[in-house]
Amino acid sequence: MNHTLWQSVLGEIELQVSDGNFSTWFKNTELISHKDGRVTIGVANIFAIRQFEVRFDDMIRETLQHNGIDASHITYVVRKDNNKKRIISRETTGQLDQSAANKQQRAVDLIAPSHNSSTKSSTTNLNTRYTFQNFIVGSSNDLAYTACQAVAAHPGVKYNPLFIYGGVGLGKTHLLQAVGNEIVKNNPETRVVYLSSETFVKEFLDSIRFKKTGFSDKYRNVDVLIVDDMQFIAGKEKTQEEFFHTFNVLHQANKQIIIGSDKPPHSIPTLTERLRSRFEWGMAIDIQMPDFETRCAIVETKANFSGVTLERETVEYLAQNIKTNVRELEGALNQLLAYAEMRGVAPDVTTAEGLLGNVRRTRPQHLTAKQIIDKTARHFQLDSKEICSAKRSKHIVVPRQIAMYLLRSELHLSFPQIANELGRKDHTTAIHSVEKIEKSIKLDYLIREQVADIRDKLYA
Ligand code: ADP
Ligand code: MG
């Protein structure tokens, strides 16, 4: 009964999401139970849970409701029969028969995706490759993701300007362009322009140098202005002045402004005070490096989009070893797929190790719960016993919460297992602790640093 119902729900969902998203996230799902508004849905793995919670929850609720099921409260759990070993190294068969030339071409495409499916518009400058659908959400970027979606749904109304900042390769450009693409998709009449602040500087200087007219109007007649890499405007006072006026014209007309930068407004050197204060009018949100769980989801999804299902071990190997940024993670995956394709070998962990060097030897083969607790304790100059004790003083509570968080993020233990490792019977504290640290990481710089430090020590 549940099965038939779920099949019809999936049928509707398939029409609403991309093929890639459908096969990555929905194929392996089931409706486990529903009663009095409480619905439980089984999904493929722990990584899928957050994607469902953040991205698909509303859609599933609505679709269930269409099908006559009250779904006020949905819980996502990992399907039981999914712990079976998943060894499907290729989804498509018969590739071995392909001519060598064909294979090589595919390999080249993988290394340097030609983005066949993407186009760049000359009016908006947007690349259609960047969408919300292919952006993976985790605790490191969900605030930014949610704000971008809100702006895409109601440009000029909510956060204006929206300022997204963070290190290189963490998905700023992706999100900024996704907003633009979404707006154009929903309303093709909207005039959206995406550009880098470098382009703005260059065009402005050219207009002075060559006495061109019309520059000042160029960006004042748009509905949505997206300026990426704002840090390049540092030190360019005249350009800043020009941008200040553009900003004011747009803002007064309730036009949406979205800005990307590698630093928050107050840390961009030589940004004039008045421009800085304008940037701080709206909402500034940072993007961090995704945690292990999210990195796994990124690798898994990107591989799936290339038609490859990787073994869990390979996914984890890549996610574990590449912690710099998403661009590099993506690069390593593409290299692995291309190499495997070219050599006709499986893109498995042995191949990955061969490609990425001996990184693996330098880290513990199996990180244990005890190591996490010990290292967290040591980091705070505590004894592991204190962390596992029932003491409630603040200097112990926070380290204990961090240990629980790390047990979850690095070993993905269940909450009862986490409670057990810390000598507790009740696992609700584990749930609260993990949630609390997840939240603090976003809001509290110190906690973020502490967690990053300990994590580094775990893999040192
Ligand atoms: P930034 O502008 O912050 O330097 P980009 O937006 O160019 O970074 O991201 C680098 C690459 O990583 C892009 O190919 C982008 O699609 C990809 N990427 C980054 N974050 C994510 C994510 N959360 N999900 C999917 N792809 C991502
Ligand atoms: Mg960028």
CSV table of C-alpha atoms and ligand atoms in Angstrom, one decimal:
chain,number,residue,atom,x,y,z
A,1,MET,CA,0.0,0.0,0.0
A,2,ASN,CA,2.7,2.4,1.0
A,3,HIS,CA,4.7,1.3,-2.0
A,4,THR,CA,2.0,2.1,-4.5
A,5,LEU,CA,1.3,5.5,-2.9
A,6,TRP,CA,5.0,6.3,-2.8
A,7,GLN,CA,5.4,5.4,-6.5
A,8,SER,CA,2.8,7.9,-7.4
A,9,VAL,CA,4.4,10.5,-5.2
A,10,LEU,CA,7.7,9.8,-6.9
A,11,GLY,CA,6.1,10.0,-10.3
A,12,GLU,CA,5.0,13.6,-9.5
A,13,ILE,CA,8.4,14.5,-8.0
A,14,GLU,CA,10.2,13.2,-11.0
A,15,LEU,CA,8.5,15.9,-13.0
A,16,GLN,CA,9.7,18.6,-10.7
A,17,VAL,CA,13.4,17.9,-10.3
A,18,SER,CA,16.2,17.3,-12.7
A,19,ASP,CA,17.1,13.8,-13.8
A,20,GLY,CA,20.4,13.9,-11.9
A,21,ASN,CA,18.7,14.9,-8.7
A,22,PHE,CA,16.1,12.3,-9.1
A,23,SER,CA,18.4,9.5,-9.6
A,24,THR,CA,20.8,10.6,-6.9
A,25,TRP,CA,18.4,11.3,-4.2
A,26,PHE,CA,15.0,9.8,-4.9
A,27,LYS,CA,15.6,6.5,-6.5
A,28,ASN,CA,16.5,4.7,-3.3
A,29,THR,CA,13.7,6.0,-1.1
A,30,GLU,CA,10.6,4.5,0.5
A,31,LEU,CA,7.6,5.5,2.5
A,32,ILE,CA,8.1,3.7,5.7
A,33,SER,CA,5.0,4.8,7.6
A,34,HIS,CA,2.4,7.6,7.9
A,35,LYS,CA,-0.1,8.1,10.6
A,36,ASP,CA,-1.8,11.2,12.1
A,37,GLY,CA,0.4,13.6,10.1
A,38,ARG,CA,3.6,11.9,11.0
A,39,VAL,CA,5.4,10.5,8.0
A,40,THR,CA,8.7,8.6,8.0
A,41,ILE,CA,10.6,8.3,4.8
A,42,GLY,CA,13.6,6.0,4.3
A,43,VAL,CA,16.5,7.4,2.2
A,44,ALA,CA,19.7,6.0,0.9
A,45,ASN,CA,22.2,7.2,3.4
A,46,ILE,CA,23.1,9.6,6.1
A,47,PHE,CA,24.2,12.2,3.5
A,48,ALA,CA,20.8,12.2,1.9
A,49,ILE,CA,19.0,13.1,5.1
A,50,ARG,CA,20.2,16.7,5.2
A,51,GLN,CA,19.5,17.2,1.5
A,52,PHE,CA,16.0,16.0,2.1
A,53,GLU,CA,15.5,18.2,5.1
A,54,VAL,CA,16.8,21.3,3.5
A,55,ARG,CA,16.0,21.0,-0.2
A,56,PHE,CA,13.1,18.7,-0.8
A,57,ASP,CA,11.0,18.8,2.4
A,58,ASP,CA,8.4,21.3,1.1
A,59,MET,CA,8.1,19.5,-2.2
A,60,ILE,CA,7.6,16.2,-0.6
A,61,ARG,CA,5.1,17.6,1.9
A,62,GLU,CA,3.0,19.2,-0.8
A,63,THR,CA,3.2,16.1,-3.1
A,64,LEU,CA,2.1,13.8,-0.2
A,65,GLN,CA,-0.7,16.2,0.5
A,66,HIS,CA,-1.8,16.0,-3.1
A,67,ASN,CA,-2.0,12.3,-2.7
A,68,GLY,CA,-4.2,12.6,0.4
A,69,ILE,CA,-1.6,12.1,3.1
A,70,ASP,CA,-1.3,14.6,5.9
A,71,ALA,CA,2.4,15.3,6.3
A,72,SER,CA,2.7,17.9,8.9
A,73,HIS,CA,5.8,16.3,10.3
A,74,ILE,CA,8.2,14.4,8.2
A,75,THR,CA,11.2,12.4,9.5
A,76,TYR,CA,13.9,11.1,7.2
A,77,VAL,CA,15.8,7.9,8.2
A,78,VAL,CA,18.4,5.8,6.6
A,79,ARG,CA,16.8,2.7,5.0
A,80,LYS,CA,17.7,-0.5,6.7
A,81,ASP,CA,18.3,-2.6,3.7
A,82,ASN,CA,20.7,0.0,2.4
A,83,ASN,CA,23.6,-1.1,4.4
A,84,LYS,CA,24.2,-3.8,1.8
A,85,LYS,CA,27.5,-3.2,0.1
A,86,ARG,CA,26.9,-1.1,-2.9
A,87,ILE,CA,29.2,-2.1,-5.7
A,88,ILE,CA,28.0,-0.6,-8.9
A,89,SER,CA,30.9,0.9,-10.5
A,90,ARG,CA,29.3,1.8,-13.7
A,91,GLU,CA,25.7,2.6,-14.4
A,92,THR,CA,26.0,2.3,-18.1
A,93,THR,CA,27.3,-0.9,-19.6
A,94,GLY,CA,29.1,-1.7,-22.8
A,95,GLN,CA,31.6,1.1,-22.4
A,96,LEU,CA,34.5,-1.2,-22.8
A,97,ASP,CA,33.4,-1.6,-26.4
A,98,GLN,CA,33.7,2.0,-27.1
A,99,SER,CA,36.6,3.0,-29.4
A,100,ALA,CA,39.7,4.3,-27.7
A,101,ALA,CA,39.2,7.7,-29.2
A,102,ASN,CA,35.7,7.9,-27.8
A,103,LYS,CA,37.0,7.0,-24.4
A,104,GLN,CA,39.7,9.6,-24.5
A,105,GLN,CA,37.3,12.2,-25.5
A,106,ARG,CA,35.1,11.4,-22.6
A,107,ALA,CA,38.1,11.5,-20.3
A,108,VAL,CA,39.1,14.9,-21.6
A,109,ASP,CA,35.5,16.1,-21.1
A,110,LEU,CA,35.7,14.9,-17.5
A,111,ILE,CA,38.9,16.6,-16.8
A,112,ALA,CA,37.9,19.9,-18.4
A,113,PRO,CA,34.1,19.7,-18.5
A,114,SER,CA,33.2,21.5,-21.7
A,115,HIS,CA,29.9,22.2,-20.0
A,116,ASN,CA,28.0,21.0,-23.0
A,117,SER,CA,24.9,21.5,-21.0
A,118,SER,CA,25.8,25.0,-20.1
A,119,THR,CA,25.6,28.2,-22.0
A,120,LYS,CA,26.6,31.7,-21.2
A,121,SER,CA,24.2,34.4,-22.0
A,122,SER,CA,25.6,37.5,-23.5
A,123,THR,CA,23.0,39.8,-22.0
A,124,THR,CA,23.1,38.5,-18.5
A,125,ASN,CA,26.5,36.9,-18.5
A,126,LEU,CA,25.1,34.0,-16.5
A,127,ASN,CA,26.3,30.5,-17.0
A,128,THR,CA,23.4,28.1,-16.9
A,129,ARG,CA,25.5,25.4,-15.4
A,130,TYR,CA,25.1,27.0,-11.9
A,131,THR,CA,21.8,26.2,-10.4
A,132,PHE,CA,20.2,25.6,-7.0
A,133,GLN,CA,19.4,22.1,-8.0
A,134,ASN,CA,23.0,21.1,-8.4
A,135,PHE,CA,24.2,22.8,-5.3
A,136,ILE,CA,24.8,20.6,-2.3
A,137,VAL,CA,23.7,22.0,1.0
A,138,GLY,CA,25.4,21.3,4.3
A,139,SER,CA,25.8,23.2,7.5
A,140,SER,CA,28.7,25.2,6.0
A,141,ASN,CA,26.5,26.8,3.4
A,142,ASP,CA,22.9,26.4,4.3
A,143,LEU,CA,22.4,29.9,5.5
A,144,ALA,CA,23.8,31.3,2.3
A,145,TYR,CA,21.8,28.9,0.3
A,146,THR,CA,18.6,29.8,2.0
A,147,ALA,CA,19.2,33.5,1.7
A,148,CYS,CA,19.9,33.2,-2.0
A,149,GLN,CA,16.8,31.2,-2.5
A,150,ALA,CA,14.7,33.9,-0.7
A,151,VAL,CA,16.2,36.6,-2.8
A,152,ALA,CA,15.6,34.6,-6.0
A,153,ALA,CA,12.0,34.2,-5.0
A,154,HIS,CA,11.4,37.8,-4.1
A,155,PRO,CA,14.2,40.0,-5.7
A,156,GLY,CA,14.5,43.4,-4.2
A,157,VAL,CA,12.3,42.7,-1.2
A,158,LYS,CA,14.2,40.7,1.4
A,159,TYR,CA,17.9,41.1,1.8
A,160,ASN,CA,19.1,44.0,-0.1
A,161,PRO,CA,22.0,43.9,-0.7
A,162,LEU,CA,22.8,40.3,-0.1
A,163,PHE,CA,26.5,39.9,0.5
A,164,ILE,CA,28.0,36.4,0.3
A,165,TYR,CA,31.6,36.0,1.4
A,166,GLY,CA,34.1,33.1,1.9
A,167,GLY,CA,37.3,31.6,0.7
A,168,VAL,CA,38.1,30.5,-2.8
A,169,GLY,CA,36.3,27.6,-4.4
A,170,LEU,CA,33.6,27.3,-1.8
A,171,GLY,CA,30.6,28.0,-4.1
A,172,LYS,CA,30.1,31.8,-4.0
A,173,THR,CA,30.0,32.2,-7.7
A,174,HIS,CA,27.8,29.1,-8.0
A,175,LEU,CA,25.2,30.5,-5.6
A,176,LEU,CA,25.3,34.0,-7.0
A,177,GLN,CA,24.7,32.8,-10.5
A,178,ALA,CA,22.1,30.3,-9.3
A,179,VAL,CA,20.1,33.3,-8.0
A,180,GLY,CA,20.4,35.0,-11.4
A,181,ASN,CA,19.4,31.8,-13.3
A,182,GLU,CA,16.5,31.1,-11.1
A,183,ILE,CA,15.1,34.7,-11.5
A,184,VAL,CA,15.4,34.6,-15.3
A,185,LYS,CA,13.8,31.1,-15.3
A,186,ASN,CA,10.8,32.3,-13.4
A,187,ASN,CA,10.5,35.6,-15.2
A,188,PRO,CA,12.4,35.9,-18.4
A,189,GLU,CA,11.6,39.6,-18.6
A,190,THR,CA,13.7,40.5,-15.6
A,191,ARG,CA,16.9,42.2,-16.5
A,192,VAL,CA,19.6,40.4,-14.6
A,193,VAL,CA,23.3,41.2,-15.0
A,194,TYR,CA,26.2,39.3,-13.5
A,195,LEU,CA,29.7,40.7,-13.6
A,196,SER,CA,32.9,40.7,-11.6
A,197,SER,CA,33.9,43.8,-9.9
A,198,GLU,CA,37.1,43.6,-12.1
A,199,THR,CA,34.9,44.1,-15.1
A,200,PHE,CA,33.2,47.0,-13.5
A,201,VAL,CA,36.6,48.6,-12.7
A,202,LYS,CA,37.9,48.0,-16.3
A,203,GLU,CA,34.8,49.3,-18.0
A,204,PHE,CA,34.8,52.4,-15.8
A,205,LEU,CA,38.4,53.1,-16.4
A,206,ASP,CA,37.9,52.6,-20.2
A,207,SER,CA,35.0,55.0,-20.1
A,208,ILE,CA,37.2,57.7,-18.7
A,209,ARG,CA,40.2,56.9,-20.8
A,210,PHE,CA,38.4,56.8,-24.1
A,211,LYS,CA,35.8,59.4,-23.0
A,212,LYS,CA,33.0,56.9,-23.7
A,213,THR,CA,29.5,58.0,-22.6
A,214,GLY,CA,26.8,55.8,-21.2
A,215,PHE,CA,28.8,53.9,-18.7
A,216,SER,CA,27.0,55.4,-15.7
A,217,ASP,CA,23.7,54.2,-17.0
A,218,LYS,CA,24.8,50.8,-18.0
A,219,TYR,CA,24.3,49.1,-14.7
A,220,ARG,CA,21.6,51.5,-13.4
A,221,ASN,CA,18.9,50.1,-15.7
A,222,VAL,CA,18.8,46.6,-14.5
A,223,ASP,CA,16.5,44.8,-12.1
A,224,VAL,CA,19.1,42.6,-10.5
A,225,LEU,CA,22.7,43.4,-10.3
A,226,ILE,CA,25.1,40.6,-9.3
A,227,VAL,CA,28.7,41.7,-8.7
A,228,ASP,CA,31.2,39.0,-7.9
A,229,ASP,CA,34.7,39.2,-6.4
A,230,MET,CA,34.0,42.6,-4.8
A,231,GLN,CA,37.4,42.5,-3.2
A,232,PHE,CA,38.9,43.7,-6.5
A,233,ILE,CA,37.4,47.1,-6.0
A,234,ALA,CA,39.7,47.6,-3.0
A,235,GLY,CA,41.9,50.7,-3.4
A,236,LYS,CA,40.1,51.9,-6.5
A,237,GLU,CA,38.6,55.0,-5.1
A,238,LYS,CA,37.0,56.5,-8.2
A,239,THR,CA,35.5,53.2,-9.2
A,240,GLN,CA,34.1,52.9,-5.7
A,241,GLU,CA,32.5,56.3,-6.0
A,242,GLU,CA,30.9,55.3,-9.3
A,243,PHE,CA,29.7,52.0,-7.8
A,244,PHE,CA,28.3,53.9,-4.8
A,245,HIS,CA,26.1,55.9,-7.1
A,246,THR,CA,25.0,52.8,-9.1
A,247,PHE,CA,24.2,51.2,-5.8
A,248,ASN,CA,22.1,54.0,-4.6
A,249,VAL,CA,20.1,54.3,-7.8
A,250,LEU,CA,19.3,50.6,-7.8
A,251,HIS,CA,18.6,50.4,-4.1
A,252,GLN,CA,16.2,53.4,-4.1
A,253,ALA,CA,14.3,51.7,-6.9
A,254,ASN,CA,14.1,48.5,-4.9
A,255,LYS,CA,16.2,46.7,-7.4
A,256,GLN,CA,18.1,43.7,-6.0
A,257,ILE,CA,21.9,43.8,-5.5
A,258,ILE,CA,23.9,40.7,-4.8
A,259,ILE,CA,27.6,40.8,-4.0
A,260,GLY,CA,30.2,38.1,-3.7
A,261,SER,CA,33.6,38.6,-2.0
A,262,ASP,CA,36.4,36.7,-0.4
A,263,LYS,CA,36.1,38.9,2.7
A,264,PRO,CA,33.3,40.4,4.7
A,265,PRO,CA,32.6,44.2,4.0
A,266,HIS,CA,34.5,45.3,7.1
A,267,SER,CA,37.7,43.4,6.1
A,268,ILE,CA,38.0,44.6,2.5
A,269,PRO,CA,41.0,46.9,2.7
A,270,THR,CA,40.5,50.5,1.6
A,271,LEU,CA,36.8,50.2,1.0
A,272,THR,CA,35.4,53.6,1.5
A,273,GLU,CA,33.3,54.0,4.7
A,274,ARG,CA,30.1,54.9,2.9
A,275,LEU,CA,30.3,51.9,0.5
A,276,ARG,CA,31.0,49.6,3.4
A,277,SER,CA,28.0,50.9,5.3
A,278,ARG,CA,25.9,50.4,2.2
A,279,PHE,CA,27.1,46.8,2.0
A,280,GLU,CA,26.2,46.3,5.6
A,281,TRP,CA,22.6,47.5,5.1
A,282,GLY,CA,21.3,44.1,4.0
A,283,MET,CA,22.6,40.8,5.0
A,284,ALA,CA,26.1,39.4,5.0
A,285,ILE,CA,26.6,35.7,5.2
A,286,ASP,CA,29.7,33.5,5.0
A,287,ILE,CA,30.3,30.2,3.3
A,288,GLN,CA,32.7,27.8,4.9
A,289,MET,CA,34.4,24.6,3.7
A,290,PRO,CA,31.8,21.9,3.8
A,291,ASP,CA,32.2,19.3,6.5
A,292,PHE,CA,33.1,15.7,5.8
A,293,GLU,CA,29.4,14.7,5.4
A,294,THR,CA,28.7,17.3,2.8
A,295,ARG,CA,32.0,16.7,1.0
A,296,CYS,CA,30.9,13.1,0.6
A,297,ALA,CA,27.5,14.2,-0.7
A,298,ILE,CA,29.3,16.5,-3.2
A,299,VAL,CA,31.5,13.7,-4.5
A,300,GLU,CA,28.7,11.3,-4.7
A,301,THR,CA,26.4,13.6,-6.6
A,302,LYS,CA,29.0,14.9,-9.0
A,303,ALA,CA,30.0,11.3,-9.8
A,304,ASN,CA,26.4,10.4,-10.4
A,305,PHE,CA,26.0,13.3,-12.7
A,306,SER,CA,28.8,11.8,-14.8
A,307,GLY,CA,27.0,8.5,-14.8
A,308,VAL,CA,29.2,6.8,-12.3
A,309,THR,CA,28.3,5.3,-8.9
A,310,LEU,CA,31.3,5.2,-6.7
A,311,GLU,CA,31.9,2.8,-3.8
A,312,ARG,CA,31.3,4.3,-0.4
A,313,GLU,CA,35.0,3.9,0.4
A,314,THR,CA,36.1,5.8,-2.6
A,315,VAL,CA,33.7,8.7,-1.8
A,316,GLU,CA,35.0,8.9,1.7
A,317,TYR,CA,38.6,8.7,0.6
A,318,LEU,CA,38.3,11.7,-1.6
A,319,ALA,CA,36.2,13.6,1.0
A,320,GLN,CA,38.7,12.8,3.7
A,321,ASN,CA,41.8,13.8,1.8
A,322,ILE,CA,40.7,16.9,0.1
A,323,LYS,CA,39.8,19.5,2.6
A,324,THR,CA,40.9,22.7,0.9
A,325,ASN,CA,37.9,23.6,-1.2
A,326,VAL,CA,35.2,22.3,-3.3
A,327,ARG,CA,36.8,23.2,-6.6
A,328,GLU,CA,39.8,21.0,-5.7
A,329,LEU,CA,37.5,18.2,-4.6
A,330,GLU,CA,35.7,18.4,-7.9
A,331,GLY,CA,39.0,18.4,-9.7
A,332,ALA,CA,40.3,15.3,-7.9
A,333,LEU,CA,37.1,13.5,-8.7
A,334,ASN,CA,37.3,14.5,-12.4
A,335,GLN,CA,40.9,13.3,-12.5
A,336,LEU,CA,40.0,10.0,-11.0
A,337,LEU,CA,37.1,9.4,-13.4
A,338,ALA,CA,39.1,10.5,-16.4
A,339,TYR,CA,42.0,8.3,-15.4
A,340,ALA,CA,39.9,5.3,-14.7
A,341,GLU,CA,38.1,5.8,-18.0
A,342,MET,CA,41.3,6.1,-20.0
A,343,ARG,CA,43.0,3.1,-18.4
A,344,GLY,CA,39.9,1.0,-18.3
A,345,VAL,CA,40.2,0.5,-14.6
A,346,ALA,CA,37.6,0.9,-11.8
A,347,PRO,CA,37.5,4.3,-10.2
A,348,ASP,CA,38.0,2.7,-6.8
A,349,VAL,CA,40.0,3.6,-3.8
A,350,THR,CA,43.2,2.0,-5.1
A,351,THR,CA,43.1,4.0,-8.2
A,352,ALA,CA,42.4,7.1,-6.2
A,353,GLU,CA,45.3,6.4,-3.9
A,354,GLY,CA,47.6,6.0,-6.8
A,355,LEU,CA,46.5,9.3,-8.2
A,356,LEU,CA,46.4,11.4,-5.0
A,357,GLY,CA,49.7,10.1,-3.7
A,358,ASN,CA,50.4,8.6,-0.3
A,359,VAL,CA,48.2,10.9,1.7
A,360,ARG,CA,46.5,8.0,3.1
A,361,ARG,CA,49.4,6.6,4.9
A,362,THR,CA,49.9,9.7,6.9
A,363,ARG,CA,46.6,9.6,8.5
A,364,PRO,CA,45.1,7.0,10.8
A,365,GLN,CA,43.5,4.2,8.8
A,366,HIS,CA,40.6,4.1,11.2
A,367,LEU,CA,39.8,7.0,13.3
A,368,THR,CA,38.2,5.8,16.5
A,369,ALA,CA,35.7,7.3,18.8
A,370,LYS,CA,38.2,7.1,21.6
A,371,GLN,CA,40.8,9.1,19.6
A,372,ILE,CA,38.2,11.8,18.9
A,373,ILE,CA,37.3,12.1,22.6
A,374,ASP,CA,41.0,12.0,23.7
A,375,LYS,CA,42.1,14.6,21.2
A,376,THR,CA,39.2,16.9,22.0
A,377,ALA,CA,40.0,16.6,25.7
A,378,ARG,CA,43.6,17.3,25.1
A,379,HIS,CA,42.9,20.3,23.0
A,380,PHE,CA,41.0,21.8,26.0
A,381,GLN,CA,43.6,20.6,28.5
A,382,LEU,CA,41.1,18.3,30.0
A,383,ASP,CA,41.1,14.6,30.8
A,384,SER,CA,39.0,12.3,28.7
A,385,LYS,CA,37.4,11.1,31.9
A,386,GLU,CA,36.1,14.6,32.6
A,387,ILE,CA,34.5,14.8,29.1
A,388,CYS,CA,32.8,11.5,29.8
A,389,SER,CA,31.8,12.5,33.3
A,390,ALA,CA,28.4,14.0,34.3
A,391,LYS,CA,30.0,17.3,35.4
A,392,ARG,CA,28.1,20.3,34.2
A,393,SER,CA,30.6,23.1,34.5
A,394,LYS,CA,30.9,25.2,31.4
A,395,HIS,CA,34.6,24.5,30.7
A,396,ILE,CA,33.7,20.9,30.3
A,397,VAL,CA,30.3,21.1,28.7
A,398,VAL,CA,31.4,22.9,25.6
A,399,PRO,CA,34.3,20.5,24.9
A,400,ARG,CA,31.9,17.6,25.5
A,401,GLN,CA,29.5,19.0,23.0
A,402,ILE,CA,32.3,19.5,20.5
A,403,ALA,CA,33.4,15.9,21.0
A,404,MET,CA,29.8,14.7,20.3
A,405,TYR,CA,29.7,16.9,17.2
A,406,LEU,CA,32.9,15.4,15.9
A,407,LEU,CA,31.8,11.9,16.6
A,408,ARG,CA,28.8,12.7,14.4
A,409,SER,CA,30.6,14.6,11.6
A,410,GLU,CA,33.7,12.5,11.3
A,411,LEU,CA,32.4,9.0,12.2
A,412,HIS,CA,28.8,9.6,11.5
A,413,LEU,CA,27.8,7.7,14.6
A,414,SER,CA,24.1,7.5,15.5
A,415,PHE,CA,23.0,9.6,18.5
A,416,PRO,CA,22.5,6.5,20.8
A,417,GLN,CA,26.1,5.4,19.8
A,418,ILE,CA,27.4,8.9,20.6
A,419,ALA,CA,25.7,8.9,24.0
A,420,ASN,CA,27.1,5.5,24.6
A,421,GLU,CA,30.7,6.5,23.8
A,422,LEU,CA,30.4,9.3,26.4
A,423,GLY,CA,28.9,7.0,28.9
A,424,ARG,CA,25.4,8.3,28.8
A,425,LYS,CA,22.1,6.4,28.7
A,426,ASP,CA,20.0,9.1,27.2
A,427,HIS,CA,20.7,10.2,23.6
A,428,THR,CA,18.7,13.4,23.6
A,429,THR,CA,21.7,15.3,25.0
A,430,ALA,CA,23.7,14.1,22.1
A,431,ILE,CA,21.1,15.4,19.7
A,432,HIS,CA,21.1,18.8,21.4
A,433,SER,CA,24.8,19.0,21.6
A,434,VAL,CA,25.4,18.2,17.9
A,435,GLU,CA,22.7,20.8,16.9
A,436,LYS,CA,24.1,23.4,19.2
A,437,ILE,CA,27.7,23.1,17.8
A,438,GLU,CA,26.4,23.0,14.3
A,439,LYS,CA,24.7,26.3,15.0
A,440,SER,CA,27.6,27.8,16.9
A,441,ILE,CA,29.9,27.0,14.1
A,442,LYS,CA,27.9,29.3,11.9
A,443,LEU,CA,27.7,32.1,14.4
A,444,ASP,CA,30.7,31.9,16.5
A,445,TYR,CA,34.1,32.4,15.0
A,446,LEU,CA,35.9,30.9,18.1
A,447,ILE,CA,34.0,27.7,18.1
A,448,ARG,CA,34.6,27.3,14.4
A,449,GLU,CA,38.3,27.7,14.8
A,450,GLN,CA,38.4,25.3,17.7
A,451,VAL,CA,36.6,22.6,15.8
A,452,ALA,CA,38.8,23.1,12.7
A,453,ASP,CA,41.9,22.9,14.9
A,454,ILE,CA,40.8,19.6,16.5
A,455,ARG,CA,39.8,18.2,13.2
A,456,ASP,CA,43.3,19.0,11.8
A,457,LYS,CA,44.8,17.2,14.8
A,458,LEU,CA,42.7,14.2,14.1
A,459,TYR,CA,44.1,13.8,10.7
A,460,ALA,CA,47.6,15.1,11.3
B,1,ADP,P1,34.0,30.5,-5.4
B,1,ADP,O1,33.3,31.5,-6.3
B,1,ADP,O2,33.6,30.6,-4.0
B,1,ADP,O3,35.5,30.6,-5.5
B,1,ADP,P2,32.8,28.5,-7.1
B,1,ADP,O4,31.3,28.9,-7.0
B,1,ADP,O5,33.4,28.9,-8.4
B,1,ADP,O6,33.6,29.1,-5.9
B,1,ADP,O7,32.9,27.0,-6.8
B,1,ADP,C1,33.9,26.2,-7.3
B,1,ADP,C2,33.4,24.9,-7.9
B,1,ADP,O8,32.9,24.1,-6.9
B,1,ADP,C3,32.3,25.1,-8.9
B,1,ADP,O9,32.4,24.2,-9.9
B,1,ADP,C4,31.0,24.9,-8.1
B,1,ADP,O10,30.0,24.4,-9.0
B,1,ADP,C5,31.5,23.8,-7.2
B,1,ADP,N1,30.8,23.9,-5.9
B,1,ADP,C6,31.1,24.6,-4.8
B,1,ADP,N2,30.3,24.4,-3.8
B,1,ADP,C7,29.4,23.5,-4.2
B,1,ADP,C8,28.3,22.8,-3.6
B,1,ADP,N3,27.9,23.1,-2.3
B,1,ADP,N4,27.6,21.9,-4.3
B,1,ADP,C9,28.0,21.7,-5.6
B,1,ADP,N5,29.0,22.2,-6.2
B,1,ADP,C10,29.7,23.1,-5.5
B,2,MG,MG,34.1,32.9,-7.6
